[in-house]
């Protein structure tokens, strides 16, 4: 049983108990199905970095095709459908970057395990490109950073594609003692992909949700006091 099936089956039991109680309160049938993401078939479902590398080396996929698949998935699941609100923005240059990395792989070989792999970054990690870094706050929406954070620079050097910025608890949950986990002014409320009306936990909720919902293979979060541990739990 893979990670997704284990978590899904574990949570379905709890969701069934909750929906039964709600139905008795007069809300009618179907509550359970409305409160859980049911992803459709997706070619990159639960794919790992090593599997993507083999697929790109063997010609089944390219960095561009992987980026396009994830961008389509983000549109279908994060923007529409259950509207998870885990991705604040995507990199407008992701496809040209992927094409350049495909050419590099073909002409000079791979840089290593992350060559051509799309990565989402939590929105408190600076990137010197066309994306914003705001910690989820409208107050920091502009200006765009002029230099990469250490993490972003190392990822670029390794050949990773910075696919976009992930939602988070605004200001990494330093906004208020009574803040809502996974909510930011920029992105709204990020949703738990397994049970939509349950907390996604924070503050790296967008990074965790995006990976769980197969919107990307890899996402970066930051840990202060449960910011990664809580969403992982």
PDB file of C-alpha atoms in Angstrom, residues 26-155:
ATOM      1  CA  UNK A  26     -30.309  17.062   8.733  1.00  0.00           C
ATOM      2  CA  UNK A  27     -27.745  18.041   6.116  1.00  0.00           C
ATOM      3  CA  UNK A  28     -28.632  15.121   3.900  1.00  0.00           C
ATOM      4  CA  UNK A  29     -26.464  12.542   2.104  1.00  0.00           C
ATOM      5  CA  UNK A  30     -23.259  13.163   0.233  1.00  0.00           C
ATOM      6  CA  UNK A  31     -21.419  15.163   2.870  1.00  0.00           C
ATOM      7  CA  UNK A  32     -18.511  12.756   2.913  1.00  0.00           C
ATOM      8  CA  UNK A  33     -17.877  12.954  -0.824  1.00  0.00           C
ATOM      9  CA  UNK A  34     -18.084  16.751  -0.758  1.00  0.00           C
ATOM     10  CA  UNK A  35     -15.457  17.012   1.952  1.00  0.00           C
ATOM     11  CA  UNK A  36     -12.702  14.925   0.403  1.00  0.00           C
ATOM     12  CA  UNK A  37     -10.507  15.368  -2.630  1.00  0.00           C
ATOM     13  CA  UNK A  38     -10.904  12.484  -5.082  1.00  0.00           C
ATOM     14  CA  UNK A  39      -8.079  12.941  -7.610  1.00  0.00           C
ATOM     15  CA  UNK A  40      -8.608  11.561 -11.091  1.00  0.00           C
ATOM     16  CA  UNK A  41      -6.066   9.519 -12.990  1.00  0.00           C
ATOM     17  CA  UNK A  42      -2.750  11.348 -13.279  1.00  0.00           C
ATOM     18  CA  UNK A  43       0.272   9.933 -15.060  1.00  0.00           C
ATOM     19  CA  UNK A  44       2.723  11.290 -12.483  1.00  0.00           C
ATOM     20  CA  UNK A  45       0.721  10.104  -9.476  1.00  0.00           C
ATOM     21  CA  UNK A  46       3.096   9.404  -6.548  1.00  0.00           C
ATOM     22  CA  UNK A  47       6.124   9.535  -8.845  1.00  0.00           C
ATOM     23  CA  UNK A  48       9.527   9.878  -7.179  1.00  0.00           C
ATOM     24  CA  UNK A  49      12.587  11.857  -8.223  1.00  0.00           C
ATOM     25  CA  UNK A  50      14.514   8.763  -9.294  1.00  0.00           C
ATOM     26  CA  UNK A  51      11.570   7.577 -11.412  1.00  0.00           C
ATOM     27  CA  UNK A  52      11.336  10.948 -13.143  1.00  0.00           C
ATOM     28  CA  UNK A  53      15.057  10.853 -13.878  1.00  0.00           C
ATOM     29  CA  UNK A  54      14.767   7.401 -15.445  1.00  0.00           C
ATOM     30  CA  UNK A  55      11.785   8.552 -17.529  1.00  0.00           C
ATOM     31  CA  UNK A  56      13.670  11.623 -18.786  1.00  0.00           C
ATOM     32  CA  UNK A  57      16.867   9.685 -19.473  1.00  0.00           C
ATOM     33  CA  UNK A  58      14.900   7.053 -21.378  1.00  0.00           C
ATOM     34  CA  UNK A  59      12.930   9.587 -23.403  1.00  0.00           C
ATOM     35  CA  UNK A  60       9.492   8.775 -21.991  1.00  0.00           C
ATOM     36  CA  UNK A  61       9.322  12.243 -20.483  1.00  0.00           C
ATOM     37  CA  UNK A  62      11.213  15.489 -20.782  1.00  0.00           C
ATOM     38  CA  UNK A  63      11.588  18.283 -18.264  1.00  0.00           C
ATOM     39  CA  UNK A  64       9.136  20.251 -20.377  1.00  0.00           C
ATOM     40  CA  UNK A  65       6.501  17.496 -20.422  1.00  0.00           C
ATOM     41  CA  UNK A  66       6.813  17.066 -16.652  1.00  0.00           C
ATOM     42  CA  UNK A  67       6.415  20.811 -16.062  1.00  0.00           C
ATOM     43  CA  UNK A  68       3.422  20.946 -18.391  1.00  0.00           C
ATOM     44  CA  UNK A  69       1.806  18.001 -16.601  1.00  0.00           C
ATOM     45  CA  UNK A  70       2.201  19.642 -13.215  1.00  0.00           C
ATOM     46  CA  UNK A  71       0.961  23.024 -14.450  1.00  0.00           C
ATOM     47  CA  UNK A  72      -2.154  21.330 -15.819  1.00  0.00           C
ATOM     48  CA  UNK A  73      -2.611  19.468 -12.547  1.00  0.00           C
ATOM     49  CA  UNK A  74      -2.299  22.718 -10.566  1.00  0.00           C
ATOM     50  CA  UNK A  75      -4.943  24.328 -12.759  1.00  0.00           C
ATOM     51  CA  UNK A  76      -7.324  21.377 -12.418  1.00  0.00           C
ATOM     52  CA  UNK A  77      -6.948  20.637  -8.703  1.00  0.00           C
ATOM     53  CA  UNK A  78      -5.535  23.741  -7.045  1.00  0.00           C
ATOM     54  CA  UNK A  79      -7.256  26.512  -8.988  1.00  0.00           C
ATOM     55  CA  UNK A  80     -10.411  24.617  -9.907  1.00  0.00           C
ATOM     56  CA  UNK A  81     -11.963  21.344  -8.730  1.00  0.00           C
ATOM     57  CA  UNK A  82     -11.498  21.130  -4.952  1.00  0.00           C
ATOM     58  CA  UNK A  83      -9.533  24.426  -5.162  1.00  0.00           C
ATOM     59  CA  UNK A  84      -6.843  23.527  -2.639  1.00  0.00           C
ATOM     60  CA  UNK A  85      -5.182  26.971  -2.728  1.00  0.00           C
ATOM     61  CA  UNK A  86      -1.754  25.477  -2.075  1.00  0.00           C
ATOM     62  CA  UNK A  87       0.093  27.281  -4.904  1.00  0.00           C
ATOM     63  CA  UNK A  88       0.228  31.082  -4.835  1.00  0.00           C
ATOM     64  CA  UNK A  89       1.801  31.497  -8.262  1.00  0.00           C
ATOM     65  CA  UNK A  90       3.691  29.553 -10.879  1.00  0.00           C
ATOM     66  CA  UNK A  91       6.902  30.570 -12.587  1.00  0.00           C
ATOM     67  CA  UNK A  92       6.074  32.163 -15.969  1.00  0.00           C
ATOM     68  CA  UNK A  93       9.478  31.033 -17.244  1.00  0.00           C
ATOM     69  CA  UNK A  94       9.151  27.415 -16.089  1.00  0.00           C
ATOM     70  CA  UNK A  95       8.659  25.992 -19.601  1.00  0.00           C
ATOM     71  CA  UNK A  96      11.591  27.871 -21.235  1.00  0.00           C
ATOM     72  CA  UNK A  97      13.804  26.841 -18.308  1.00  0.00           C
ATOM     73  CA  UNK A  98      12.701  23.225 -18.753  1.00  0.00           C
ATOM     74  CA  UNK A  99      13.456  23.372 -22.483  1.00  0.00           C
ATOM     75  CA  UNK A 100      16.949  24.717 -21.772  1.00  0.00           C
ATOM     76  CA  UNK A 101      17.590  21.920 -19.280  1.00  0.00           C
ATOM     77  CA  UNK A 102      16.363  19.344 -21.817  1.00  0.00           C
ATOM     78  CA  UNK A 103      18.880  20.685 -24.341  1.00  0.00           C
ATOM     79  CA  UNK A 104      21.618  20.614 -21.729  1.00  0.00           C
ATOM     80  CA  UNK A 105      20.821  17.000 -20.844  1.00  0.00           C
ATOM     81  CA  UNK A 106      20.922  16.068 -24.515  1.00  0.00           C
ATOM     82  CA  UNK A 107      24.124  17.979 -25.331  1.00  0.00           C
ATOM     83  CA  UNK A 108      26.195  17.699 -22.150  1.00  0.00           C
ATOM     84  CA  UNK A 109      24.450  15.232 -19.882  1.00  0.00           C
ATOM     85  CA  UNK A 110      22.654  15.573 -16.575  1.00  0.00           C
ATOM     86  CA  UNK A 111      23.903  17.757 -13.732  1.00  0.00           C
ATOM     87  CA  UNK A 112      22.680  15.214 -11.198  1.00  0.00           C
ATOM     88  CA  UNK A 113      19.548  13.852  -9.458  1.00  0.00           C
ATOM     89  CA  UNK A 114      17.639  17.167  -9.568  1.00  0.00           C
ATOM     90  CA  UNK A 115      18.266  17.978 -13.234  1.00  0.00           C
ATOM     91  CA  UNK A 116      14.902  18.951 -14.761  1.00  0.00           C
ATOM     92  CA  UNK A 117      12.927  18.258 -11.568  1.00  0.00           C
ATOM     93  CA  UNK A 118      10.217  20.850 -10.761  1.00  0.00           C
ATOM     94  CA  UNK A 119      10.273  22.159  -7.182  1.00  0.00           C
ATOM     95  CA  UNK A 120       7.830  24.402  -5.320  1.00  0.00           C
ATOM     96  CA  UNK A 121       9.225  26.827  -2.736  1.00  0.00           C
ATOM     97  CA  UNK A 122       7.434  28.165   0.297  1.00  0.00           C
ATOM     98  CA  UNK A 123       6.675  31.846  -0.234  1.00  0.00           C
ATOM     99  CA  UNK A 124       9.227  33.041   2.310  1.00  0.00           C
ATOM    100  CA  UNK A 125      12.230  31.961   0.219  1.00  0.00           C
ATOM    101  CA  UNK A 126      13.550  34.675  -2.104  1.00  0.00           C
ATOM    102  CA  UNK A 127      13.902  33.949  -5.799  1.00  0.00           C
ATOM    103  CA  UNK A 128      15.443  36.440  -8.217  1.00  0.00           C
ATOM    104  CA  UNK A 129      13.050  35.884 -11.105  1.00  0.00           C
ATOM    105  CA  UNK A 130       9.543  36.979 -12.085  1.00  0.00           C
ATOM    106  CA  UNK A 131       7.966  35.481  -8.968  1.00  0.00           C
ATOM    107  CA  UNK A 132       7.123  37.345  -5.774  1.00  0.00           C
ATOM    108  CA  UNK A 133       8.288  36.506  -2.262  1.00  0.00           C
ATOM    109  CA  UNK A 134       5.783  37.821   0.257  1.00  0.00           C
ATOM    110  CA  UNK A 135       5.386  35.361   3.150  1.00  0.00           C
ATOM    111  CA  UNK A 136       1.766  35.318   1.987  1.00  0.00           C
ATOM    112  CA  UNK A 137       1.294  38.989   2.856  1.00  0.00           C
ATOM    113  CA  UNK A 138      -0.010  41.691   0.538  1.00  0.00           C
ATOM    114  CA  UNK A 139       2.281  44.125   2.337  1.00  0.00           C
ATOM    115  CA  UNK A 140       5.324  42.342   0.866  1.00  0.00           C
ATOM    116  CA  UNK A 141       3.914  41.638  -2.604  1.00  0.00           C
ATOM    117  CA  UNK A 142       6.306  44.170  -4.150  1.00  0.00           C
ATOM    118  CA  UNK A 143       9.146  44.558  -4.855  1.00  0.00           C
ATOM    119  CA  UNK A 144      10.458  41.321  -6.355  1.00  0.00           C
ATOM    120  CA  UNK A 145      13.739  40.132  -4.758  1.00  0.00           C
ATOM    121  CA  UNK A 146      16.957  40.956  -6.595  1.00  0.00           C
ATOM    122  CA  UNK A 147      18.890  37.889  -5.425  1.00  0.00           C
ATOM    123  CA  UNK A 148      18.180  34.220  -4.765  1.00  0.00           C
ATOM    124  CA  UNK A 149      18.028  32.794  -1.288  1.00  0.00           C
ATOM    125  CA  UNK A 150      20.729  30.228  -0.535  1.00  0.00           C
ATOM    126  CA  UNK A 151      18.226  27.380  -1.044  1.00  0.00           C
ATOM    127  CA  UNK A 152      16.943  28.730  -4.374  1.00  0.00           C
ATOM    128  CA  UNK A 153      20.473  29.238  -5.687  1.00  0.00           C
ATOM    129  CA  UNK A 154      21.558  25.726  -4.765  1.00  0.00           C
ATOM    130  CA  UNK A 155      18.459  24.267  -6.412  1.00  0.00           C
TER     131      UNK A 155
END
